[in-house]
Short mmCIF file of C-alpha atoms and ligand atoms in Angstrom, two decimals:
data_model
loop_
_atom_site.label_atom_id
_atom_site.label_comp_id
_atom_site.label_asym_id
_atom_site.label_seq_id
_atom_site.Cartn_x
_atom_site.Cartn_y
_atom_site.Cartn_z
CA UNK A 1 -18.92 62.68 -45.58
CA UNK A 2 -19.27 61.27 -42.07
CA UNK A 3 -21.91 58.78 -40.98
CA UNK A 4 -23.14 59.89 -37.58
CA UNK A 5 -25.98 57.53 -36.55
CA UNK A 6 -28.61 57.95 -33.86
CA UNK A 7 -28.05 54.45 -32.57
CA UNK A 8 -25.16 52.02 -32.23
CA UNK A 9 -25.59 48.29 -31.73
CA UNK A 10 -24.39 47.03 -28.33
CA UNK A 11 -24.92 43.32 -29.13
CA UNK A 12 -21.55 41.59 -29.69
CA UNK A 13 -20.58 38.10 -30.90
CA UNK A 14 -20.55 36.70 -27.36
CA UNK A 15 -24.15 37.86 -26.84
CA UNK A 16 -25.18 36.29 -30.16
CA UNK A 17 -23.54 32.97 -29.19
CA UNK A 18 -25.56 32.82 -25.97
CA UNK A 19 -28.80 33.58 -27.81
CA UNK A 20 -28.05 30.80 -30.32
CA UNK A 21 -27.34 28.37 -27.47
CA UNK A 22 -30.78 29.14 -26.06
CA UNK A 23 -32.39 28.44 -29.44
CA UNK A 24 -30.45 25.15 -29.72
CA UNK A 25 -31.52 24.11 -26.20
CA UNK A 26 -35.18 24.34 -27.14
CA UNK A 27 -35.99 26.20 -23.88
CA UNK A 28 -36.72 29.47 -25.56
CA UNK A 29 -39.49 30.92 -23.41
CA UNK A 30 -38.84 32.52 -20.00
CA UNK A 31 -36.16 30.47 -18.22
CA UNK A 32 -32.58 30.48 -16.88
CA UNK A 33 -31.37 33.74 -18.46
CA UNK A 34 -34.50 35.68 -17.45
CA UNK A 35 -33.99 34.63 -13.86
CA UNK A 36 -30.28 35.40 -13.76
CA UNK A 37 -30.68 38.85 -15.39
CA UNK A 38 -33.51 39.69 -12.98
CA UNK A 39 -31.25 38.68 -10.07
CA UNK A 40 -28.57 41.02 -11.38
CA UNK A 41 -30.94 44.00 -11.60
CA UNK A 42 -32.47 43.17 -8.26
CA UNK A 43 -29.08 43.33 -6.57
CA UNK A 44 -27.88 46.41 -8.46
CA UNK A 45 -30.98 48.49 -7.71
CA UNK A 46 -31.96 46.87 -4.41
CA UNK A 47 -35.47 46.24 -5.78
CA UNK A 48 -37.65 43.34 -6.95
CA UNK A 49 -37.08 42.95 -10.71
CA UNK A 50 -39.34 41.65 -13.49
CA UNK A 51 -38.20 41.41 -17.10
CA UNK A 52 -40.93 42.18 -19.65
CA UNK A 53 -41.14 42.39 -23.43
CA UNK A 54 -40.87 46.22 -23.73
CA UNK A 55 -40.61 49.49 -21.84
CA UNK A 56 -44.21 50.16 -22.87
CA UNK A 57 -45.26 46.89 -21.20
CA UNK A 58 -43.32 47.93 -18.11
CA UNK A 59 -45.36 51.16 -17.92
CA UNK A 60 -48.59 49.24 -18.54
CA UNK A 61 -47.76 46.89 -15.67
CA UNK A 62 -46.96 49.81 -13.37
CA UNK A 63 -50.31 51.53 -14.01
CA UNK A 64 -52.20 48.23 -13.89
CA UNK A 65 -50.72 47.66 -10.44
CA UNK A 66 -51.92 51.07 -9.27
CA UNK A 67 -55.49 50.33 -10.36
CA UNK A 68 -55.53 46.67 -9.26
CA UNK A 69 -58.20 46.04 -6.64
CA UNK A 70 -55.88 43.85 -4.58
CA UNK A 71 -53.09 46.42 -4.52
CA UNK A 72 -52.40 48.76 -1.64
CA UNK A 73 -52.94 51.67 -4.05
CA UNK A 74 -56.33 50.70 -5.56
CA UNK A 75 -56.62 53.94 -7.54
CA UNK A 76 -60.08 54.73 -8.86
CA UNK A 77 -61.42 55.97 -12.17
CA UNK A 78 -60.44 59.60 -12.85
CA UNK A 79 -57.86 59.76 -10.08
CA UNK A 80 -55.18 62.09 -11.38
CA UNK A 81 -51.65 61.24 -12.44
CA UNK A 82 -49.15 64.02 -13.14
CA UNK A 83 -46.99 63.60 -16.23
CA UNK A 84 -44.57 65.92 -18.08
CA UNK A 85 -45.72 67.08 -21.53
CA UNK A 86 -42.37 65.97 -22.91
CA UNK A 87 -43.07 62.25 -22.69
CA UNK A 88 -43.28 59.15 -24.83
CA UNK A 89 -46.66 57.87 -26.07
CA UNK A 90 -46.59 54.80 -23.83
CA UNK A 91 -45.55 56.79 -20.76
CA UNK A 92 -48.96 58.41 -21.17
CA UNK A 93 -51.31 55.82 -22.71
CA UNK A 94 -51.40 53.34 -19.79
CA UNK A 95 -52.68 56.17 -17.57
CA UNK A 96 -55.65 56.61 -19.93
CA UNK A 97 -56.00 52.87 -20.63
CA UNK A 98 -56.38 52.12 -16.92
CA UNK A 99 -59.10 54.77 -16.50
CA UNK A 100 -56.97 57.37 -14.76
CA UNK A 101 -56.67 61.01 -15.74
CA UNK A 102 -53.37 62.46 -16.91
CA UNK A 103 -52.54 65.98 -15.77
CA UNK A 104 -49.83 67.53 -17.89
CA UNK A 105 -47.06 69.72 -16.50
CA UNK A 106 -44.58 71.70 -18.61
CA UNK A 107 -40.85 70.94 -18.49
CA UNK A 108 -37.87 73.05 -17.48
CA UNK A 109 -36.22 74.15 -20.73
CA UNK A 110 -32.78 73.95 -19.09
CA UNK A 111 -32.90 70.25 -18.25
CA UNK A 112 -35.92 68.93 -20.28
CA UNK A 113 -37.44 67.41 -17.13
CA UNK A 114 -40.67 68.21 -15.31
CA UNK A 115 -40.84 71.71 -13.85
CA UNK A 116 -40.97 71.25 -10.07
CA UNK A 117 -42.50 74.66 -9.41
CA UNK A 118 -45.34 73.95 -11.82
CA UNK A 119 -46.08 70.50 -10.34
CA UNK A 120 -47.32 71.94 -7.05
CA UNK A 121 -49.83 74.18 -8.86
CA UNK A 122 -51.42 71.12 -10.51
CA UNK A 123 -51.87 69.04 -7.35
CA UNK A 124 -55.51 68.58 -6.28
CA UNK A 125 -57.30 66.21 -3.89
CA UNK A 126 -57.57 63.74 -6.79
CA UNK A 127 -53.82 63.66 -7.49
CA UNK A 128 -52.55 60.21 -6.57
CA UNK A 129 -49.38 59.63 -8.56
CA UNK A 130 -46.59 61.10 -10.66
CA UNK A 131 -45.42 59.41 -13.84
CA UNK A 132 -41.95 60.90 -13.97
CA UNK A 133 -40.08 60.69 -17.28
CA UNK A 134 -36.30 61.02 -16.93
CA UNK A 135 -35.99 62.72 -20.31
CA UNK A 136 -32.91 61.76 -22.32
CA UNK A 137 -31.32 60.19 -19.23
CA UNK A 138 -31.32 63.53 -17.41
CA UNK A 139 -33.32 64.15 -14.24
CA UNK A 140 -34.92 66.83 -12.17
CA UNK A 141 -33.72 67.65 -8.66
CA UNK A 142 -34.70 64.27 -7.17
CA UNK A 143 -34.21 65.46 -3.59
CA UNK A 144 -36.83 68.20 -4.08
CA UNK A 145 -39.13 65.93 -6.05
CA UNK A 146 -39.09 63.34 -3.25
CA UNK A 147 -40.12 66.07 -0.80
CA UNK A 148 -43.17 66.83 -2.97
CA UNK A 149 -43.97 63.10 -3.26
CA UNK A 150 -43.82 62.77 0.52
CA UNK A 151 -45.72 65.97 1.29
CA UNK A 152 -48.71 65.03 -0.88
CA UNK A 153 -48.48 61.28 -0.26
CA UNK A 154 -48.13 60.46 -3.96
CA UNK A 155 -47.04 57.25 -5.65
CA UNK A 156 -43.95 57.85 -7.76
CA UNK A 157 -43.49 55.87 -10.97
CA UNK A 158 -40.18 56.51 -12.71
CA UNK A 159 -40.13 56.01 -16.46
CA UNK A 160 -36.42 55.25 -16.64
CA UNK A 161 -36.59 53.95 -20.22
CA UNK A 162 -34.08 56.60 -21.36
CA UNK A 163 -31.96 56.68 -18.21
CA UNK A 164 -30.41 53.28 -17.51
CA UNK A 165 -27.34 53.87 -15.32
CA UNK A 166 -28.03 57.57 -14.52
CA UNK A 167 -27.59 58.62 -10.90
CA UNK A 168 -28.67 61.50 -8.70
CA UNK A 169 -26.91 61.90 -5.34
CA UNK A 170 -25.07 58.69 -6.11
CA UNK A 171 -28.36 56.75 -6.26
CA UNK A 172 -29.58 55.16 -9.49
CA UNK A 173 -32.60 56.66 -11.19
CA UNK A 174 -35.23 53.95 -11.08
CA UNK A 175 -34.61 53.33 -7.40
CA UNK A 176 -36.36 56.45 -6.07
CA UNK A 177 -39.99 55.56 -6.83
CA UNK A 178 -42.30 52.76 -5.75
CA UNK A 179 -42.17 51.38 -9.28
CA UNK A 180 -39.89 52.06 -12.25
CA UNK A 181 -39.70 51.03 -15.89
CA UNK A 182 -36.80 50.47 -18.31
CA UNK A 183 -36.56 49.76 -22.04
CA UNK A 184 -34.17 47.50 -23.93
CA UNK A 185 -35.41 48.54 -27.36
CA UNK A 186 -32.71 48.63 -30.02
CA UNK A 187 -31.91 52.35 -29.69
CA UNK A 188 -31.48 52.22 -25.90
CA UNK A 189 -28.39 51.90 -23.68
CA UNK A 190 -28.37 48.10 -23.82
CA UNK A 191 -30.65 46.02 -25.99
CA UNK A 192 -32.44 42.75 -26.59
CA UNK A 193 -34.10 44.12 -29.75
CA UNK A 194 -37.33 44.61 -27.83
CA UNK A 195 -37.43 44.26 -24.05
CA UNK A 196 -38.06 45.98 -20.77
CA UNK A 197 -37.91 45.79 -17.01
CA UNK A 198 -40.06 46.74 -14.01
CA UNK A 199 -38.53 47.37 -10.61
CA UNK A 200 -40.57 47.68 -7.44
CA UNK A 201 -39.87 48.20 -3.78
CA UNK A 202 -42.67 46.33 -2.07
CA UNK A 203 -43.12 42.54 -1.83
CA UNK A 204 -46.94 42.74 -2.17
CA UNK A 205 -46.57 44.86 -5.31
CA UNK A 206 -44.08 42.33 -6.64
CA UNK A 207 -46.50 39.45 -6.23
CA UNK A 208 -49.30 41.30 -8.06
CA UNK A 209 -46.89 42.28 -10.85
CA UNK A 210 -45.80 38.65 -11.23
CA UNK A 211 -49.40 37.65 -11.75
CA UNK A 212 -50.22 40.58 -14.08
CA UNK A 213 -47.17 39.80 -16.24
CA UNK A 214 -48.29 36.19 -16.80
CA UNK A 215 -51.96 35.80 -17.71
CA UNK A 216 -53.17 36.87 -14.26
CA UNK A 217 -52.44 33.43 -12.86
CA UNK A 218 -51.03 32.62 -9.41
CA UNK A 219 -48.33 30.21 -10.64
CA UNK A 220 -45.28 32.41 -9.98
CA UNK A 221 -46.61 33.57 -6.63
CA UNK A 222 -47.23 29.95 -5.57
CA UNK A 223 -43.72 29.09 -6.66
CA UNK A 224 -42.26 32.08 -4.81
CA UNK A 225 -44.12 31.26 -1.61
CA UNK A 226 -43.61 27.53 -1.99
CA UNK A 227 -47.36 26.85 -1.95
CA UNK A 228 -47.45 23.15 -2.63
CA UNK A 229 -51.11 22.71 -3.50
CA UNK A 230 -51.90 19.19 -4.67
CA UNK A 231 -54.93 20.23 -6.66
CA UNK A 232 -55.21 19.16 -10.29
CA UNK A 233 -55.60 22.81 -11.33
CA UNK A 234 -52.72 24.22 -9.28
CA UNK A 235 -50.90 25.68 -12.31
CA UNK A 236 -54.08 27.15 -13.73
CA UNK A 237 -55.48 29.36 -10.99
CA UNK A 238 -56.34 32.82 -12.29
CA UNK A 239 -56.52 35.62 -9.73
CA UNK A 240 -56.06 38.86 -11.73
CA UNK A 241 -57.00 40.47 -15.05
CA UNK A 242 -53.50 40.03 -16.43
CA UNK A 243 -51.60 40.05 -19.70
CA UNK A 244 -48.77 38.07 -21.20
CA UNK A 245 -45.81 40.47 -21.24
CA UNK A 246 -42.93 38.06 -20.72
CA UNK A 247 -39.50 38.22 -22.39
CA UNK A 248 -38.12 35.20 -24.24
CA UNK A 249 -34.93 33.58 -22.96
CA UNK A 250 -33.30 34.31 -26.32
CA UNK A 251 -33.66 38.01 -25.53
CA UNK A 252 -32.61 37.61 -21.90
CA UNK A 253 -29.46 35.81 -23.10
CA UNK A 254 -28.62 38.87 -25.22
CA UNK A 255 -28.82 40.98 -22.05
CA UNK A 256 -26.76 38.60 -19.87
CA UNK A 257 -23.36 40.22 -20.56
CA UNK A 258 -24.63 43.68 -21.45
CA UNK A 259 -26.05 44.30 -17.97
CA UNK A 260 -22.53 44.15 -16.57
CA UNK A 261 -21.56 47.11 -18.76
CA UNK A 262 -24.26 49.56 -17.60
CA UNK A 263 -21.85 51.80 -15.64
CA UNK A 264 -19.14 51.60 -18.29
CA UNK A 265 -21.65 52.66 -20.93
CA UNK A 266 -22.85 55.53 -18.72
CA UNK A 267 -19.27 56.77 -18.42
CA UNK A 268 -18.73 56.47 -22.18
CA UNK A 269 -21.97 58.32 -22.91
CA UNK A 270 -21.01 61.02 -20.42
CA UNK A 271 -17.58 61.28 -22.06
CA UNK A 272 -19.21 61.69 -25.50
CA UNK A 273 -21.73 64.20 -24.18
CA UNK A 274 -19.00 66.34 -22.59
CA UNK A 275 -16.92 66.19 -25.75
CA UNK A 276 -19.81 67.40 -27.96
CA UNK A 277 -20.79 70.00 -25.38
CA UNK A 278 -17.22 71.40 -25.17
CA UNK A 279 -16.64 71.51 -28.92
CA UNK A 280 -20.03 73.09 -29.67
CA UNK A 281 -19.80 75.66 -26.87
CA UNK A 282 -16.30 76.74 -27.96
CA UNK A 283 -17.66 77.41 -31.46
CA UNK A 284 -18.94 81.01 -31.27
CA UNK A 285 -21.63 80.54 -33.92
CA UNK A 286 -23.00 77.32 -32.40
CA UNK A 287 -22.83 78.79 -28.91
CA UNK A 288 -24.88 81.80 -30.07
CA UNK A 289 -27.45 79.62 -31.82
CA UNK A 290 -28.04 76.68 -29.49
CA UNK A 291 -29.78 76.43 -26.13
CA UNK A 292 -27.67 73.82 -24.35
CA UNK A 293 -29.24 71.49 -21.83
CA UNK A 294 -27.66 71.22 -18.40
CA UNK A 295 -27.81 68.74 -15.53
CA UNK A 296 -27.65 69.02 -11.74
CA UNK A 297 -24.12 68.89 -10.36
CA UNK A 298 -25.19 66.02 -8.06
CA UNK A 299 -26.09 63.87 -11.05
CA UNK A 300 -24.13 61.47 -13.27
CA UNK A 301 -26.09 61.18 -16.50
CA UNK A 302 -26.17 58.23 -18.84
CA UNK A 303 -27.18 60.45 -21.76
CA UNK A 304 -29.66 58.89 -24.17
CA UNK A 305 -29.03 61.43 -26.94
CA UNK A 306 -27.55 64.90 -27.37
CA UNK A 307 -30.35 67.51 -27.44
CA UNK A 308 -30.09 70.68 -29.50
CA UNK A 309 -32.64 73.47 -29.14
CA UNK A 310 -32.20 76.16 -31.75
CA UNK A 311 -32.44 79.68 -30.30
CA UNK A 312 -33.46 81.73 -33.30
CA UNK A 313 -34.66 79.36 -35.98
CA UNK A 314 -38.43 79.28 -36.50
CA UNK A 315 -41.14 78.28 -39.00
CA UNK A 316 -40.23 74.75 -39.99
CA UNK A 317 -36.60 75.74 -40.60
CA UNK A 318 -35.62 73.12 -38.01
CA UNK A 319 -37.07 70.46 -40.32
CA UNK A 320 -35.06 71.77 -43.27
CA UNK A 321 -31.89 71.74 -41.15
CA UNK A 322 -32.51 68.10 -40.15
CA UNK A 323 -33.18 67.07 -43.77
CA UNK A 324 -29.91 68.68 -44.87
CA UNK A 325 -28.01 67.03 -42.00
CA UNK A 326 -29.43 63.66 -43.04
CA UNK A 327 -28.06 64.19 -46.55
CA UNK A 328 -24.65 64.79 -44.97
CA UNK A 329 -24.87 61.46 -43.09
CA UNK A 330 -26.01 62.91 -39.75
CA UNK A 331 -29.15 61.28 -38.37
CA UNK A 332 -31.45 63.33 -36.14
CA UNK A 333 -34.89 62.92 -34.57
CA UNK A 334 -37.34 64.97 -32.49
CA UNK A 335 -36.65 65.30 -28.75
CA UNK A 336 -38.65 62.29 -27.47
CA UNK A 337 -41.91 63.08 -29.27
CA UNK A 338 -41.99 66.80 -28.55
CA UNK A 339 -44.91 68.37 -26.69
CA UNK A 340 -47.14 65.29 -26.59
CA UNK A 341 -50.39 67.26 -26.36
CA UNK A 342 -49.58 68.53 -29.87
CA UNK A 343 -49.88 64.99 -31.26
CA UNK A 344 -52.85 64.17 -33.48
CA UNK A 345 -54.26 61.50 -31.14
CA UNK A 346 -54.57 64.03 -28.31
CA UNK A 347 -56.09 66.72 -30.53
CA UNK A 348 -58.62 64.20 -31.87
CA UNK A 349 -59.58 62.28 -28.74
CA UNK A 350 -58.64 64.40 -25.74
CA UNK A 351 -59.31 67.97 -26.79
CA UNK A 352 -59.35 69.25 -23.21
CA UNK A 353 -55.69 68.27 -22.74
CA UNK A 354 -54.69 70.03 -25.95
CA UNK A 355 -56.17 73.35 -24.81
CA UNK A 356 -53.44 74.06 -22.25
CA UNK A 357 -50.30 76.03 -23.08
CA UNK A 358 -46.90 74.52 -22.42
CA UNK A 359 -44.38 77.10 -23.61
CA UNK A 360 -41.17 75.19 -22.97
CA UNK A 361 -42.42 71.92 -24.43
CA UNK A 362 -43.66 73.94 -27.44
CA UNK A 363 -40.22 75.44 -27.96
CA UNK A 364 -38.69 71.95 -27.80
CA UNK A 365 -41.40 70.70 -30.18
CA UNK A 366 -40.72 73.31 -32.87
CA UNK A 367 -37.00 74.08 -32.46
CA UNK A 368 -35.48 70.94 -30.97
CA UNK A 369 -33.80 67.86 -32.36
CA UNK A 370 -31.33 65.34 -31.07
CA UNK A 371 -28.17 63.59 -32.18
CA UNK A 372 -26.93 60.11 -31.30
CA UNK A 373 -24.52 59.73 -28.40
CA UNK A 374 -23.36 56.04 -28.54
CA UNK A 375 -22.47 53.64 -25.72
CA UNK A 376 -18.95 53.50 -27.18
CA UNK A 377 -16.43 56.37 -27.00
CA UNK A 378 -16.48 58.70 -30.03
CA UNK A 379 -13.29 60.14 -31.56
CA UNK A 380 -12.80 63.90 -31.10
CA UNK A 381 -12.18 64.30 -34.86
CA UNK A 382 -15.69 62.98 -35.56
CA UNK A 383 -17.17 65.57 -33.17
CA UNK A 384 -15.22 68.37 -34.85
CA UNK A 385 -16.59 67.27 -38.25
CA UNK A 386 -20.06 67.14 -36.72
CA UNK A 387 -19.75 70.71 -35.39
CA UNK A 388 -18.49 71.96 -38.78
CA UNK A 389 -21.39 70.34 -40.65
CA UNK A 390 -24.02 71.58 -38.20
CA UNK A 391 -22.64 75.14 -38.26
CA UNK A 392 -22.57 75.10 -42.07
CA UNK A 393 -26.16 73.83 -42.36
CA UNK A 394 -27.63 76.27 -39.80
CA UNK A 395 -25.90 79.19 -41.59
CA UNK A 396 -27.24 77.99 -44.94
CA UNK A 397 -30.83 77.72 -43.72
CA UNK A 398 -30.92 80.80 -41.48
C1 LIG B 1 -39.46 57.64 -22.08
C2 LIG B 1 -39.88 56.36 -22.75
N1 LIG B 1 -40.81 55.61 -22.16
C3 LIG B 1 -41.23 54.44 -22.70
C4 LIG B 1 -40.69 53.98 -23.88
C5 LIG B 1 -41.19 52.70 -24.46
O1 LIG B 1 -40.22 51.71 -24.52
P1 LIG B 1 -40.33 50.52 -25.60
O2 LIG B 1 -39.98 51.08 -26.92
O3 LIG B 1 -39.35 49.50 -25.12
O4 LIG B 1 -41.73 50.02 -25.55
C6 LIG B 1 -39.73 54.74 -24.54
C7 LIG B 1 -39.21 54.26 -25.83
O5 LIG B 1 -38.41 54.70 -26.51
C8 LIG B 1 -39.31 55.97 -23.96
O6 LIG B 1 -38.39 56.74 -24.56
#
């Protein structure tokens, strides 16, 4: 029996040592390591960078910026934000939580990302932004998407939580939009257990985000702009309805060395993806039974997982296949969270969203699952075993 996990730990002994040093120092809240990791991201992506405590918090900050009355966006209640139906819960929730209206668009079954033809049909006078989800590290045709963004004067937020290190046209995903989010949750490309990052392009946005991240106070902005107020209350001026979404320095220390491996990990993940893809496609049975996902030739993808969409299997047989694979030591999970409008919360609270038909997301919802891909290179023999087990199980259940 093989053990083929969904996730592999990228934290090594060196990372642990640094985290322990932070604990010993006593300076465990936001400090040296936060600042140095932010500097690294800022330089790599040519953006302002803010570490936060999760990818979900990063998305919340992004939407809170859009609706902030001091921001250059100042979106109003019920302004529309386009989002693919294949998304994570907290790609969507901040749109609703900030009073905006999500408008769902189906995905392209070939690449799992938002369908660019269908976007244009959903744009109205109220459309102000796109919450783009780079599903499984893959992306849409970013050149075409940017044309749509420009044509309709939209704000682009990139949910890059699954796509750290991916590139399109030699440019990193997460550096196309006005704002982008990343996740360092345990199952992601690099990890601090929980953790996240916001990148933004504009200095004014950056200042508002700094305040929103920390209680809504002006402290970081004053520090940044060297405002040397002598007032007694200078550290306790509150200027925004903010949150506390900061990352501890223990977590930032865990990221310190991992951030330098982002491109290496992308190449390893790409290597593993190509290996699985080749072995599975050469297997006649698997090739006949799986819809493989593709990517644009101009892209270099830091694959999050390996997606499998079963061509013929229907009626809960996918679930039986995944249960049997689990018993053989092969972990699987749904592709992101499937067609999100099929989730109970949407059916219960937002019935109007659930009424629409999204055929591709539905197919992914009922017939899709994904396998782990690992930041470390996988041995070909393991992939061959994987193909044999998957073929055997599909045949058994079919
Ligand atoms: C596309 C996407 N967005 C947002 C998130 C949320 O990130 P986190 O788990 O760090 O809150 C995830 C998490 O897996 C995700 O896959």
